[in-house]
């Protein structure tokens, strides 16, 4: 039975990978006459299904899902473009009297959709030069340069995160301002209730390991092999996705398939920690227990949270 309470303008369901966001998003959309808007950066790519844990049609519970499968694997991800697309979907749903339920763990994509956030432009020449330097000199050298130019950004970005380091240096060069001057605040452009799904680290780590095993069983290697034929290896963003990057290395005989699987588990656990840290910094996120023993209670707690937010 659907809730008779009016829904807030936008709901977000956020948190680390494998926490159970997708199923909760479907439930809330079903109860609140809503539709899901994807906020997982890698689920935007066509054909990247198994490795991104993209819900199948049957798992979507007859709820329309938007911003899935819209980019070719050769396209470079753009948060600014995602912002444009996401807000168009949100506005369209609101105009139709539907509740947008934004679901995903890509923190900057979520903020880009719901918060007042402007993205500095890009310069292909500057970006290409920095990308070349990243390959030649490594992320450590570029991180040292970033720290010298913008100490706060140097502290915020891991020395191993070459992609973010390159973007930060690009923004500094283009704008002449510190990268941190462009970091997002918490000024919302929509009335939003943000729900975080919290799972204790030991259980989440176990879920991640099981999920990776299921991905391998479901045919992740074959999926990557097929996407490689469509340019995955050349895709600056898609080729770095968790699981895909590791399988590509195995296909290139840079490691064994077992080593690729083990590294996928390790990398995903590290990524989940970064996701959790990102969302914890936002005081607007209401955290609910997503542990297995509370799985039956979580959907109704989330619905009650939405109802309280509406009547507050």
PDB file of C-alpha atoms in Angstrom, residues 58-202:
ATOM      1  CA  UNK A  58      12.681  -7.530 -12.733  1.00  0.00           C
ATOM      2  CA  UNK A  59      14.502  -6.127  -9.691  1.00  0.00           C
ATOM      3  CA  UNK A  60      13.259  -2.612 -10.437  1.00  0.00           C
ATOM      4  CA  UNK A  61       9.764  -3.523  -9.279  1.00  0.00           C
ATOM      5  CA  UNK A  62       8.006  -1.758 -12.170  1.00  0.00           C
ATOM      6  CA  UNK A  63       9.524   1.530 -11.003  1.00  0.00           C
ATOM      7  CA  UNK A  64      10.881   3.652 -13.859  1.00  0.00           C
ATOM      8  CA  UNK A  65      14.642   4.211 -13.548  1.00  0.00           C
ATOM      9  CA  UNK A  66      16.330   7.146 -15.244  1.00  0.00           C
ATOM     10  CA  UNK A  67      19.931   7.973 -16.232  1.00  0.00           C
ATOM     11  CA  UNK A  68      20.988   4.380 -16.705  1.00  0.00           C
ATOM     12  CA  UNK A  69      22.835   3.267 -19.847  1.00  0.00           C
ATOM     13  CA  UNK A  70      23.172   6.727 -21.379  1.00  0.00           C
ATOM     14  CA  UNK A  71      26.919   6.931 -22.104  1.00  0.00           C
ATOM     15  CA  UNK A  72      29.181   4.828 -24.291  1.00  0.00           C
ATOM     16  CA  UNK A  73      32.180   3.350 -22.474  1.00  0.00           C
ATOM     17  CA  UNK A  74      34.511   5.543 -24.527  1.00  0.00           C
ATOM     18  CA  UNK A  75      32.962   8.752 -23.132  1.00  0.00           C
ATOM     19  CA  UNK A  76      34.690  10.554 -20.274  1.00  0.00           C
ATOM     20  CA  UNK A  77      32.430  11.107 -17.288  1.00  0.00           C
ATOM     21  CA  UNK A  78      31.391  14.689 -16.626  1.00  0.00           C
ATOM     22  CA  UNK A  79      29.779  15.725 -13.355  1.00  0.00           C
ATOM     23  CA  UNK A  80      28.640  18.959 -14.972  1.00  0.00           C
ATOM     24  CA  UNK A  81      26.826  17.037 -17.715  1.00  0.00           C
ATOM     25  CA  UNK A  82      25.324  14.694 -15.135  1.00  0.00           C
ATOM     26  CA  UNK A  83      24.100  17.713 -13.166  1.00  0.00           C
ATOM     27  CA  UNK A  84      22.309  19.015 -16.244  1.00  0.00           C
ATOM     28  CA  UNK A  85      20.711  15.659 -16.985  1.00  0.00           C
ATOM     29  CA  UNK A  86      19.756  14.895 -13.378  1.00  0.00           C
ATOM     30  CA  UNK A  87      18.118  18.259 -12.781  1.00  0.00           C
ATOM     31  CA  UNK A  88      16.169  17.924 -16.018  1.00  0.00           C
ATOM     32  CA  UNK A  89      14.820  14.566 -14.813  1.00  0.00           C
ATOM     33  CA  UNK A  90      14.072  15.890 -11.330  1.00  0.00           C
ATOM     34  CA  UNK A  91      12.251  18.926 -12.699  1.00  0.00           C
ATOM     35  CA  UNK A  92      10.291  16.786 -15.149  1.00  0.00           C
ATOM     36  CA  UNK A  93       9.184  14.409 -12.392  1.00  0.00           C
ATOM     37  CA  UNK A  94       8.227  17.233 -10.049  1.00  0.00           C
ATOM     38  CA  UNK A  95       6.174  18.859 -12.793  1.00  0.00           C
ATOM     39  CA  UNK A  96       4.352  15.556 -13.285  1.00  0.00           C
ATOM     40  CA  UNK A  97       3.588  15.259  -9.571  1.00  0.00           C
ATOM     41  CA  UNK A  98       6.029  12.386  -9.076  1.00  0.00           C
ATOM     42  CA  UNK A  99       8.634  11.988  -6.351  1.00  0.00           C
ATOM     43  CA  UNK A 100      12.240  11.874  -7.594  1.00  0.00           C
ATOM     44  CA  UNK A 101      14.238   9.298  -5.615  1.00  0.00           C
ATOM     45  CA  UNK A 102      17.933   9.876  -6.261  1.00  0.00           C
ATOM     46  CA  UNK A 103      19.875   6.690  -5.548  1.00  0.00           C
ATOM     47  CA  UNK A 104      23.622   6.149  -5.648  1.00  0.00           C
ATOM     48  CA  UNK A 105      26.975   6.329  -3.965  1.00  0.00           C
ATOM     49  CA  UNK A 106      28.766   8.865  -6.173  1.00  0.00           C
ATOM     50  CA  UNK A 107      28.943  11.715  -3.697  1.00  0.00           C
ATOM     51  CA  UNK A 108      29.809  14.551  -6.051  1.00  0.00           C
ATOM     52  CA  UNK A 109      27.076  13.463  -8.469  1.00  0.00           C
ATOM     53  CA  UNK A 110      24.492  13.575  -5.678  1.00  0.00           C
ATOM     54  CA  UNK A 111      25.633  17.040  -4.603  1.00  0.00           C
ATOM     55  CA  UNK A 112      25.736  18.222  -8.190  1.00  0.00           C
ATOM     56  CA  UNK A 113      22.105  17.237  -8.607  1.00  0.00           C
ATOM     57  CA  UNK A 114      20.622  18.712  -5.432  1.00  0.00           C
ATOM     58  CA  UNK A 115      22.986  21.476  -4.295  1.00  0.00           C
ATOM     59  CA  UNK A 116      24.005  24.882  -5.630  1.00  0.00           C
ATOM     60  CA  UNK A 117      27.224  23.779  -7.228  1.00  0.00           C
ATOM     61  CA  UNK A 118      28.984  25.254 -10.240  1.00  0.00           C
ATOM     62  CA  UNK A 119      31.642  23.288 -12.069  1.00  0.00           C
ATOM     63  CA  UNK A 120      34.632  25.061 -13.593  1.00  0.00           C
ATOM     64  CA  UNK A 121      35.063  24.361 -17.273  1.00  0.00           C
ATOM     65  CA  UNK A 122      37.672  22.083 -18.737  1.00  0.00           C
ATOM     66  CA  UNK A 123      40.527  22.665 -21.152  1.00  0.00           C
ATOM     67  CA  UNK A 124      41.299  19.612 -23.299  1.00  0.00           C
ATOM     68  CA  UNK A 125      44.889  20.741 -23.840  1.00  0.00           C
ATOM     69  CA  UNK A 126      45.592  21.272 -20.158  1.00  0.00           C
ATOM     70  CA  UNK A 127      43.842  18.029 -19.255  1.00  0.00           C
ATOM     71  CA  UNK A 128      45.791  16.021 -21.853  1.00  0.00           C
ATOM     72  CA  UNK A 129      49.106  17.459 -20.686  1.00  0.00           C
ATOM     73  CA  UNK A 130      48.354  16.633 -17.065  1.00  0.00           C
ATOM     74  CA  UNK A 131      47.161  13.141 -18.005  1.00  0.00           C
ATOM     75  CA  UNK A 132      50.447  12.574 -19.828  1.00  0.00           C
ATOM     76  CA  UNK A 133      52.381  13.773 -16.794  1.00  0.00           C
ATOM     77  CA  UNK A 134      50.376  11.407 -14.621  1.00  0.00           C
ATOM     78  CA  UNK A 135      51.438   8.480 -16.779  1.00  0.00           C
ATOM     79  CA  UNK A 136      55.059   9.594 -16.976  1.00  0.00           C
ATOM     80  CA  UNK A 137      55.666  10.800 -13.423  1.00  0.00           C
ATOM     81  CA  UNK A 138      53.001   9.070 -11.354  1.00  0.00           C
ATOM     82  CA  UNK A 139      50.323  10.389  -9.022  1.00  0.00           C
ATOM     83  CA  UNK A 140      52.772  11.041  -6.163  1.00  0.00           C
ATOM     84  CA  UNK A 141      54.688  13.713  -8.057  1.00  0.00           C
ATOM     85  CA  UNK A 142      51.500  15.459  -9.164  1.00  0.00           C
ATOM     86  CA  UNK A 143      50.089  15.249  -5.645  1.00  0.00           C
ATOM     87  CA  UNK A 144      53.190  17.004  -4.324  1.00  0.00           C
ATOM     88  CA  UNK A 145      52.623  19.800  -6.845  1.00  0.00           C
ATOM     89  CA  UNK A 146      48.966  20.047  -5.828  1.00  0.00           C
ATOM     90  CA  UNK A 147      49.874  20.219  -2.142  1.00  0.00           C
ATOM     91  CA  UNK A 148      52.288  23.064  -2.845  1.00  0.00           C
ATOM     92  CA  UNK A 149      49.656  24.977  -4.835  1.00  0.00           C
ATOM     93  CA  UNK A 150      46.673  24.201  -2.589  1.00  0.00           C
ATOM     94  CA  UNK A 151      47.544  22.549   0.751  1.00  0.00           C
ATOM     95  CA  UNK A 152      43.900  22.002   1.676  1.00  0.00           C
ATOM     96  CA  UNK A 153      43.246  20.144  -1.576  1.00  0.00           C
ATOM     97  CA  UNK A 154      46.403  18.125  -1.004  1.00  0.00           C
ATOM     98  CA  UNK A 155      45.020  16.994   2.342  1.00  0.00           C
ATOM     99  CA  UNK A 156      41.572  16.235   0.925  1.00  0.00           C
ATOM    100  CA  UNK A 157      42.701  14.173  -2.096  1.00  0.00           C
ATOM    101  CA  UNK A 158      44.544  10.898  -1.672  1.00  0.00           C
ATOM    102  CA  UNK A 159      48.037  10.767  -3.262  1.00  0.00           C
ATOM    103  CA  UNK A 160      46.924   7.649  -5.159  1.00  0.00           C
ATOM    104  CA  UNK A 161      43.840   9.279  -6.730  1.00  0.00           C
ATOM    105  CA  UNK A 162      45.410  10.394  -9.997  1.00  0.00           C
ATOM    106  CA  UNK A 163      42.132  11.331 -11.662  1.00  0.00           C
ATOM    107  CA  UNK A 164      41.120  13.781  -8.926  1.00  0.00           C
ATOM    108  CA  UNK A 165      44.634  15.203  -8.690  1.00  0.00           C
ATOM    109  CA  UNK A 166      44.643  15.924 -12.428  1.00  0.00           C
ATOM    110  CA  UNK A 167      41.237  17.598 -12.193  1.00  0.00           C
ATOM    111  CA  UNK A 168      42.329  19.729  -9.239  1.00  0.00           C
ATOM    112  CA  UNK A 169      45.478  20.894 -11.040  1.00  0.00           C
ATOM    113  CA  UNK A 170      43.441  21.582 -14.172  1.00  0.00           C
ATOM    114  CA  UNK A 171      40.976  23.762 -12.241  1.00  0.00           C
ATOM    115  CA  UNK A 172      43.805  25.670 -10.553  1.00  0.00           C
ATOM    116  CA  UNK A 173      45.453  26.351 -13.908  1.00  0.00           C
ATOM    117  CA  UNK A 174      42.226  27.363 -15.642  1.00  0.00           C
ATOM    118  CA  UNK A 175      40.732  29.544 -12.889  1.00  0.00           C
ATOM    119  CA  UNK A 176      43.863  30.804 -11.153  1.00  0.00           C
ATOM    120  CA  UNK A 177      42.129  29.966  -7.862  1.00  0.00           C
ATOM    121  CA  UNK A 178      42.677  27.166  -5.332  1.00  0.00           C
ATOM    122  CA  UNK A 179      40.773  23.998  -6.156  1.00  0.00           C
ATOM    123  CA  UNK A 180      39.167  24.126  -2.722  1.00  0.00           C
ATOM    124  CA  UNK A 181      37.472  27.391  -3.695  1.00  0.00           C
ATOM    125  CA  UNK A 182      35.309  25.263  -5.985  1.00  0.00           C
ATOM    126  CA  UNK A 183      34.505  22.504  -3.510  1.00  0.00           C
ATOM    127  CA  UNK A 184      30.799  21.955  -2.805  1.00  0.00           C
ATOM    128  CA  UNK A 185      28.920  23.429   0.129  1.00  0.00           C
ATOM    129  CA  UNK A 186      25.532  22.431   1.481  1.00  0.00           C
ATOM    130  CA  UNK A 187      23.265  24.990  -0.203  1.00  0.00           C
ATOM    131  CA  UNK A 188      20.362  22.945  -1.551  1.00  0.00           C
ATOM    132  CA  UNK A 189      18.377  23.859  -4.641  1.00  0.00           C
ATOM    133  CA  UNK A 190      15.565  21.390  -3.842  1.00  0.00           C
ATOM    134  CA  UNK A 191      13.663  20.507  -0.670  1.00  0.00           C
ATOM    135  CA  UNK A 192      15.354  17.207   0.023  1.00  0.00           C
ATOM    136  CA  UNK A 193      15.359  14.411   2.562  1.00  0.00           C
ATOM    137  CA  UNK A 194      18.664  12.553   2.499  1.00  0.00           C
ATOM    138  CA  UNK A 195      18.757   8.994   3.818  1.00  0.00           C
ATOM    139  CA  UNK A 196      22.055   7.229   4.451  1.00  0.00           C
ATOM    140  CA  UNK A 197      22.221   3.443   4.715  1.00  0.00           C
ATOM    141  CA  UNK A 198      24.706   2.491   7.419  1.00  0.00           C
ATOM    142  CA  UNK A 199      26.282  -0.967   7.631  1.00  0.00           C
ATOM    143  CA  UNK A 200      29.030  -1.775  10.145  1.00  0.00           C
ATOM    144  CA  UNK A 201      32.431  -2.334   8.553  1.00  0.00           C
ATOM    145  CA  UNK A 202      32.825  -6.100   9.179  1.00  0.00           C
TER     146      UNK A 202
END
